Amino acid sequence: MHTSSTSGFGTGKHVAVVGAGLAGPVAAIYLARRHDLVTLLERHPDPRRSAAGPGRSLMVILSNRGWRVLRELGLERAVRRICSPLTGRCGHLPDGSTVVTPYSRDGAPIWAVQRERLHRMLLDAAQAEPGVRLHFERPVLEVDLDAPALLVRAGEAERWIECDHILGCDGVRSTVRAALVAKGGREEVGTLELAYQEIVLPLPACDRGLMHYWPAGDALFGAFPMVSSDLFAGSVFLRREGPGPSYSAAAGTRALAEQFTRLFPEPARNIPDLRRQLATKPVSSLRVTRCDRWVLGDRAALIGDSCHAMAPFMGQGMNCAFEDVRTLVNCLDREPDWASAFAEYERIRRSDGEAIAEISYEHYRTMSRLPDARHEAEEAITRRLVGLMPDRFVPLYERCAFSEESYRSALDQDRRLRALARRILNRHGAAAIDLPDPRLRECVSSG
Ligand SMILES: Cc1cc2nc3c(=O)[nH]c(=O)nc-3n(C[C@H](O)[C@H](O)[C@H](O)COP(=O)(O)OP(=O)(O)OC[C@H]3O[C@@H](n4cnc5c(N)ncnc54)[C@H](O)[C@@H]3O)c2cc1C
């Protein structure tokens, strides 16, 4: 028999949210505005009580889906103040040339924000919400989906907390997902071949209205302007294992710095303490996950990285997690029975989660790839098609970052566009890039 923690907290539903990362506080606020008690449990200490950890300069991108949620929660204006707008990305190619790709055709920006600052703001907002009880240093050790109840550690003590519903916002190593898997769900958890380190650097010659990146085949360096300083927050992505450039191929800080300088000479020139940063900043893995069961009856539902951790290159993981929460709450608004609402949420979102994970990984290939003639020709034809029929063909990035179209539909539409570009290229060769507009239209009509 588990002991209940609900006494004294009102008479409505008690929802336990596991994990106060980026999605957990958002879920807690939405639910507290609909129900009278949300317990938000986080295993780590309160980040607002400590200085930012070493190397924690990571910037994340907020795009339309994320803003929609922040607006609904009344947080948009406050968050906007700590963001900087970016209208495109600038690739610095090995031959010294640069190529700027606008994020949208109408010049609309995406917004970069330091993850730590956004996280603190979300925690403040959740804590200020009547109905949310936020507890740090409370790891959930076990999940009983039959009760339902959570075994939580507090200091030396462990105790069961009963609740009506559980939301797993506990990230890629989710304990709630493990409980669903124990009930017959299947998960795939993987680590990408890439690892990354955060490197802070000045880039005085770089436009602060753009994200900058340096592709090097199997490696990539990307940098975002920081809002609170003149510096850029960079991340170097390298394979963990060789044979090419990798963490394992460069043993020791000196070899790592030499490898970095060889791959990324331009940024390297701007980092006087490169060796120190490479030696002291943590090397983080990139974990990905998918799971074929996101919910169990009216007991539990997974949100965010717990069910769809993805490669970070589209800047959609958090945006997607926020949209998960909004979708779930919309389902609850339409469907007072929680089991039906959870089932509807899974029906709508699982396919989208899988689609954006696929898109994100492919986007890494696009950004890290060194120029090759065939790919450039395909891209050029795709751009022509998009320019020729802007209502029919919308770039994939725009569909993900500037619309709320289902990610699955965005992926399907993009596949069709790329298949068409490939067919045109196969039929007409490189001359296809310069086909007159009417001829190109004919190619579209004839498929
Ligand atoms: C390098 C990088 C760059 C990224 N850039 C972007 C970007 O530009 N835009 C974007 O949208 N997304 C980006 N992302 C992805 C984004 O960070 C994640 O998708 C997002 O953090 C997911 O939120 P979450 O709440 O689901 O998981 P998390 O933020 O990981 O939070 C999970 C929380 O659960 C807690 N927890 C775990 N287990 C337990 C337990 N048993 N008990 C209690 N607490 C527990 C953890 O401590 C953590 O606080 C990036 C990710 C990386 C790695």
XYZ file of C-alpha atoms and ligand atoms in Angstrom:
500
model
C 0.000 0.000 0.000
C 1.529 3.349 -1.087
C 1.142 6.490 0.988
C -0.502 9.433 -0.696
C 0.918 12.954 -0.832
C -2.266 14.650 -1.961
C -3.746 15.466 1.435
C -4.119 19.179 1.968
C -3.725 20.010 -1.723
C -7.372 20.235 -2.757
C -9.816 17.719 -4.132
C -9.146 17.603 -7.895
C -6.835 15.386 -9.923
C -3.269 14.969 -8.803
C -0.851 14.890 -11.730
C 2.777 13.951 -11.109
C 5.177 15.367 -13.697
C 8.559 13.632 -13.665
C 11.417 15.891 -14.791
C 11.753 19.665 -14.606
C 13.909 20.152 -17.696
C 12.403 22.223 -20.519
C 9.100 20.380 -21.066
C 8.248 19.575 -17.416
C 7.636 23.166 -16.212
C 5.596 23.913 -19.358
C 3.411 20.845 -18.768
C 3.032 21.733 -15.076
C 1.836 25.271 -15.830
C -0.705 24.180 -18.443
C -2.101 21.447 -16.198
C -2.168 23.532 -13.034
C -4.365 26.013 -14.885
C -6.827 23.186 -15.540
C -6.482 21.072 -12.372
C -5.762 21.813 -8.767
C -2.518 19.989 -8.074
C 0.624 19.238 -10.062
C 3.672 17.762 -8.365
C 6.807 18.436 -10.434
C 9.757 16.238 -9.430
C 13.336 16.862 -10.560
C 16.319 14.737 -9.647
C 18.901 17.523 -9.948
C 19.422 20.477 -7.572
C 17.711 23.754 -8.433
C 19.875 25.323 -11.211
C 18.754 28.804 -10.116
C 20.742 28.390 -6.912
C 24.069 27.756 -8.587
C 26.213 29.482 -11.161
C 26.024 28.018 -14.673
C 28.048 24.808 -14.891
C 31.351 24.673 -16.772
C 30.850 24.894 -20.511
C 27.140 25.581 -20.243
C 26.892 28.106 -23.030
C 24.502 26.060 -25.172
C 22.073 28.101 -27.237
C 18.741 26.698 -28.359
C 16.483 27.921 -31.120
C 12.910 28.936 -30.531
C 10.676 28.842 -33.579
C 6.935 29.168 -34.210
C 5.828 26.032 -32.382
C 7.718 27.022 -29.241
C 6.539 30.641 -29.371
C 2.919 29.534 -29.678
C 3.221 27.746 -26.336
C 5.092 30.574 -24.595
C 2.418 32.990 -25.834
C -0.373 30.807 -24.463
C 1.399 30.699 -21.102
C 1.912 34.489 -21.038
C 5.717 34.161 -21.189
C 6.401 35.390 -24.721
C 7.413 38.967 -23.898
C 9.754 38.017 -21.059
C 11.479 35.309 -23.104
C 11.753 37.539 -26.193
C 13.908 39.919 -24.120
C 16.623 37.277 -23.654
C 16.604 36.085 -27.287
C 18.338 37.300 -30.412
C 16.824 37.019 -33.888
C 18.631 35.100 -36.632
C 17.535 35.418 -40.220
C 19.691 32.684 -41.736
C 22.739 30.490 -41.509
C 26.082 31.293 -43.061
C 28.217 28.383 -44.208
C 31.980 29.009 -44.314
C 33.314 26.602 -46.917
C 36.835 25.148 -47.054
C 37.713 27.220 -50.173
C 37.128 30.434 -48.170
C 33.776 31.263 -49.757
C 30.585 31.737 -47.745
C 27.012 30.799 -48.519
C 24.056 32.324 -46.711
C 20.804 30.356 -46.508
C 17.899 32.444 -45.210
C 15.732 30.564 -42.722
C 12.574 31.818 -44.427
C 11.675 33.324 -47.776
C 10.085 36.419 -46.225
C 13.032 37.198 -43.929
C 11.267 36.119 -40.717
C 13.801 35.140 -38.038
C 14.157 32.234 -35.647
C 15.310 33.142 -32.134
C 18.392 31.970 -30.243
C 18.352 31.834 -26.457
C 20.794 30.519 -23.896
C 19.275 27.257 -22.665
C 20.205 27.951 -19.030
C 18.439 31.309 -18.994
C 15.299 29.973 -20.627
C 15.262 27.029 -18.215
C 15.498 29.316 -15.184
C 12.652 31.443 -16.509
C 10.419 28.411 -17.042
C 11.163 27.176 -13.522
C 10.295 30.606 -12.069
C 7.013 30.592 -13.960
C 6.107 27.057 -12.833
C 6.951 27.872 -9.235
C 4.798 30.998 -9.327
C 1.797 28.997 -10.494
C -0.690 28.184 -7.725
C -1.233 24.462 -7.913
C 2.344 23.530 -8.862
C 4.548 21.983 -6.170
C 8.102 21.968 -7.517
C 10.618 19.700 -5.771
C 14.328 19.446 -6.633
C 16.680 16.625 -5.647
C 13.779 14.217 -5.813
C 14.800 11.441 -8.209
C 11.995 9.114 -9.177
C 13.413 5.640 -8.651
C 10.497 3.512 -9.676
C 7.145 3.923 -11.374
C 4.167 1.754 -10.455
C 1.756 2.155 -13.349
C -0.943 0.041 -11.737
C -1.398 2.233 -8.652
C -0.294 4.675 -10.158
C 2.489 5.835 -7.850
C 6.110 6.952 -7.863
C 8.921 5.875 -5.570
C 10.839 9.078 -4.828
C 14.075 9.611 -2.942
C 14.350 12.630 -0.636
C 17.736 12.767 1.056
C 18.218 9.415 2.764
C 14.521 8.559 2.714
C 12.453 6.903 0.016
C 8.682 7.085 -0.171
C 5.856 6.310 -2.537
C 3.741 9.173 -3.859
C 0.322 8.289 -5.207
C -1.265 10.298 -7.978
C -4.005 10.058 -10.586
C -1.856 10.537 -13.684
C 1.863 10.545 -14.479
C 3.581 12.588 -17.187
C 7.067 11.461 -18.156
C 9.015 14.620 -19.006
C 12.188 12.920 -17.826
C 14.264 13.098 -20.970
C 16.215 10.544 -22.924
C 16.947 8.251 -19.949
C 13.290 8.255 -18.885
C 12.230 6.157 -15.895
C 8.581 6.540 -16.924
C 9.410 5.145 -20.386
C 11.144 2.196 -18.710
C 7.888 1.448 -16.861
C 5.943 1.538 -20.141
C 8.504 -0.788 -21.695
C 8.059 -3.156 -18.747
C 4.369 -3.226 -19.702
C 5.160 -4.399 -23.220
C 6.237 -1.215 -25.026
C 9.309 -1.343 -27.249
C 12.021 1.292 -27.229
C 15.046 2.029 -29.343
C 17.765 3.999 -27.616
C 20.922 4.911 -29.437
C 23.925 7.158 -29.304
C 24.836 9.012 -32.481
C 28.335 8.527 -33.775
C 28.880 12.215 -32.989
C 29.836 13.842 -29.709
C 30.054 17.581 -29.068
C 31.752 20.208 -26.950
C 30.663 23.774 -26.310
C 33.319 26.365 -27.140
C 32.923 30.102 -26.524
C 34.725 32.413 -28.953
C 34.788 35.905 -30.460
C 34.005 36.090 -34.182
C 34.399 39.809 -34.863
C 34.048 39.450 -38.631
C 30.808 37.459 -38.442
C 27.321 38.958 -38.835
C 25.492 38.626 -35.504
C 22.154 38.290 -37.281
C 23.182 34.874 -38.622
C 24.135 31.481 -37.290
C 27.588 30.499 -38.595
C 28.851 27.027 -39.430
C 31.958 25.429 -40.833
C 31.343 22.033 -42.508
C 34.193 19.529 -42.613
C 32.651 16.303 -43.918
C 32.382 14.157 -40.823
C 32.744 17.128 -38.504
C 30.961 20.424 -38.017
C 31.519 23.609 -36.039
C 28.495 25.859 -35.474
C 28.224 29.148 -33.579
C 25.373 31.363 -32.370
C 25.757 34.986 -31.206
C 25.237 35.214 -27.435
C 22.706 37.754 -26.209
C 24.465 38.827 -23.047
C 27.949 39.351 -24.543
C 29.864 40.047 -27.755
C 30.920 36.425 -27.926
C 29.550 33.474 -29.869
C 28.500 30.173 -28.320
C 29.979 27.474 -30.535
C 29.655 23.706 -30.607
C 32.097 21.352 -32.242
C 30.582 18.077 -33.459
C 33.068 15.271 -34.057
C 32.794 11.537 -34.525
C 33.509 9.632 -31.345
C 35.506 6.976 -33.191
C 37.878 7.219 -36.193
C 39.235 6.378 -38.747
C 38.775 10.005 -39.948
C 38.773 13.067 -37.692
C 37.346 11.998 -34.324
C 37.782 12.194 -30.595
C 39.459 8.779 -30.552
C 41.842 9.676 -33.418
C 43.198 12.650 -31.458
C 44.297 11.373 -28.076
C 45.220 14.156 -25.665
C 44.405 17.836 -25.659
C 47.285 18.838 -27.894
C 46.304 16.406 -30.655
C 42.661 17.444 -30.279
C 43.561 21.129 -30.640
C 45.693 20.372 -33.727
C 42.859 18.390 -35.259
C 40.406 21.229 -34.523
C 42.767 23.777 -36.086
C 43.196 21.614 -39.184
C 39.437 21.134 -39.598
C 38.318 24.641 -38.633
C 41.226 27.057 -39.212
C 39.059 30.193 -39.236
C 37.329 29.750 -35.860
C 40.544 28.305 -34.383
C 42.360 31.595 -35.089
C 39.816 33.318 -32.814
C 40.180 30.982 -29.820
C 43.360 31.847 -27.909
C 42.497 29.365 -25.133
C 41.437 26.555 -27.492
C 43.498 23.918 -25.651
C 42.121 24.942 -22.271
C 38.532 24.849 -23.526
C 38.971 21.475 -25.215
C 40.555 20.107 -22.024
C 37.932 21.421 -19.603
C 34.590 21.474 -21.411
C 32.588 18.256 -21.125
C 32.331 16.038 -24.197
C 28.637 15.218 -24.498
C 27.020 12.374 -26.369
C 23.990 12.798 -28.567
C 21.390 10.247 -27.640
C 18.330 9.427 -29.679
C 15.281 7.458 -28.761
C 11.998 6.192 -30.084
C 9.321 4.194 -28.406
C 6.231 2.483 -29.790
C 4.114 3.184 -26.710
C 3.727 6.724 -25.426
C 0.752 6.229 -23.105
C -0.843 3.649 -20.859
C -4.585 3.953 -20.281
C -5.277 7.039 -18.206
C -2.187 6.394 -16.085
C 0.793 7.746 -17.930
C 1.955 9.657 -20.992
C 5.424 10.490 -22.309
C 6.390 13.934 -23.559
C 9.483 15.386 -25.245
C 12.858 13.665 -25.227
C 11.535 10.759 -23.152
C 9.797 9.483 -26.301
C 11.602 11.226 -29.188
C 15.097 12.461 -28.347
C 16.580 13.489 -31.696
C 19.724 14.882 -33.306
C 19.813 18.609 -32.514
C 20.504 19.972 -35.994
C 17.029 21.252 -36.900
C 16.624 23.022 -33.542
C 13.259 21.331 -33.017
C 13.621 19.011 -29.972
C 12.368 21.553 -27.426
C 9.910 23.146 -29.857
C 8.470 19.703 -30.520
C 8.337 18.911 -26.780
C 6.413 22.150 -26.150
C 4.037 21.275 -28.984
C 3.558 17.796 -27.471
C 2.350 19.456 -24.263
C -0.035 21.741 -26.116
C -1.412 18.838 -28.149
C -1.964 16.791 -25.002
C -3.748 19.656 -23.269
C -5.926 20.236 -26.354
C -6.858 16.544 -26.290
C -7.801 16.880 -22.604
C -9.887 19.952 -23.416
C -11.818 18.026 -26.057
C -12.006 14.744 -24.199
C -12.672 14.817 -20.443
C -11.845 11.116 -20.132
C -8.073 10.951 -19.642
C -7.614 7.516 -21.230
C -9.258 8.691 -24.456
C -7.323 11.964 -24.392
C -3.996 10.138 -23.893
C -4.828 7.728 -26.733
C -5.729 10.605 -29.048
C -2.496 12.419 -28.093
C -0.428 9.375 -29.009
C -2.333 8.914 -32.261
C -1.610 12.499 -33.321
C 1.937 12.892 -32.083
C 3.860 9.638 -32.401
C 4.163 9.772 -36.152
C 5.172 13.443 -35.916
C 7.855 12.667 -33.326
C 9.345 10.006 -35.589
C 9.206 12.318 -38.614
C 11.029 15.236 -36.974
C 13.690 12.861 -35.611
C 14.314 11.670 -39.173
C 14.357 15.223 -40.545
C 16.818 16.308 -37.837
C 19.335 13.614 -38.609
C 19.148 14.287 -42.341
C 19.690 17.992 -41.688
C 23.025 17.202 -40.065
C 24.081 15.500 -43.297
C 23.035 18.625 -45.223
C 25.030 20.965 -43.002
C 28.197 18.911 -42.596
C 28.413 17.749 -46.231
C 31.229 19.182 -48.296
C 30.112 20.596 -51.643
C 29.475 17.949 -54.307
C 28.261 18.686 -57.823
C 25.299 16.285 -57.948
C 23.917 17.445 -54.608
C 24.423 21.120 -55.496
C 22.529 20.594 -58.773
C 19.621 18.928 -56.947
C 19.547 21.782 -54.451
C 19.576 24.363 -57.241
C 16.623 22.704 -59.005
C 14.752 22.452 -55.701
C 15.306 26.183 -55.162
C 14.062 26.943 -58.675
C 10.896 24.902 -58.050
C 10.297 26.641 -54.737
C 10.756 30.041 -56.400
C 8.522 29.123 -59.338
C 5.604 27.761 -57.331
C 5.944 29.228 -53.847
C 2.481 28.130 -52.724
C 2.955 24.566 -53.825
C 6.580 23.992 -52.815
C 7.665 25.190 -49.382
C 11.216 24.553 -48.086
C 11.387 21.898 -45.381
C 13.058 24.172 -42.832
C 10.272 26.694 -43.242
C 7.606 24.028 -42.786
C 9.223 22.931 -39.511
C 10.277 26.273 -38.047
C 7.690 28.733 -39.341
C 4.488 26.723 -39.462
C 2.577 24.350 -37.262
C 2.065 21.855 -40.060
C 2.377 18.261 -38.887
C 6.041 17.191 -39.077
C 4.948 14.016 -40.899
C 3.228 16.025 -43.608
C 6.304 18.315 -43.857
C 8.542 15.287 -44.376
C 6.229 13.713 -46.966
C 5.919 16.955 -48.931
C 9.685 17.428 -48.908
C 10.301 13.893 -50.130
C 7.955 14.546 -53.070
C 9.753 17.791 -53.923
C 13.193 16.167 -53.807
C 12.077 13.174 -55.863
C 10.753 15.591 -58.486
C 14.049 17.530 -58.515
C 15.978 14.263 -58.943
C 13.764 13.156 -61.835
C 14.229 16.496 -63.598
C 17.981 16.279 -63.107
C 18.110 12.706 -64.411
C 16.103 13.676 -67.476
C 17.875 16.921 -68.395
C 21.280 16.680 -66.729
C 22.943 19.759 -65.264
C 21.251 21.903 -67.976
C 18.042 21.487 -65.944
C 19.198 24.240 -63.594
C 18.856 26.774 -66.412
C 15.640 25.512 -68.006
C 13.315 28.425 -68.796
C 10.370 28.784 -66.414
C 7.710 27.437 -68.832
C 9.802 24.295 -69.509
C 10.295 23.755 -65.785
C 6.538 24.112 -65.247
C 5.988 21.454 -67.913
C 8.396 19.160 -66.036
C 6.314 19.649 -62.881
C 3.041 18.899 -64.670
C 4.441 15.785 -66.358
C 5.857 14.652 -62.976
C 23.461 20.251 -28.500
C 21.966 20.382 -28.455
C 21.362 21.468 -29.066
C 19.976 21.586 -29.071
N 19.408 22.634 -29.707
C 18.066 22.746 -29.733
C 17.454 23.844 -30.377
O 18.124 24.716 -30.929
N 16.090 23.929 -30.393
C 15.316 22.956 -29.841
O 14.075 23.062 -29.923
N 15.870 21.907 -29.192
C 17.216 21.786 -29.120
N 17.794 20.733 -28.477
C 16.932 19.692 -27.889
C 16.368 20.095 -26.533
O 17.411 20.441 -25.641
C 15.573 18.936 -25.970
O 14.703 18.432 -26.949
C 14.763 19.372 -24.760
O 15.639 19.681 -23.698
C 13.777 18.296 -24.342
O 13.133 18.678 -23.154
P 12.663 17.565 -22.109
O 12.066 18.308 -20.991
O 11.882 16.533 -22.822
O 14.002 16.846 -21.635
P 15.157 17.482 -20.752
O 15.283 18.925 -21.018
O 16.339 16.585 -20.946
O 14.631 17.341 -19.251
C 14.494 16.087 -18.610
C 14.558 16.352 -17.111
O 14.154 15.185 -16.395
C 15.010 15.009 -15.286
N 14.954 13.607 -14.895
C 15.376 12.540 -15.615
N 15.119 11.388 -14.951
C 14.524 11.749 -13.789
C 14.032 11.002 -12.677
N 14.099 9.664 -12.643
N 13.486 11.669 -11.631
C 13.389 13.025 -11.660
N 13.859 13.795 -12.682
C 14.408 13.148 -13.742
C 16.373 15.442 -15.810
O 17.266 15.745 -14.767
C 15.980 16.662 -16.645
O 15.979 17.840 -15.878
C 19.184 20.608 -28.435
C 19.794 19.523 -27.787
C 21.172 19.410 -27.807
C 21.802 18.243 -27.127
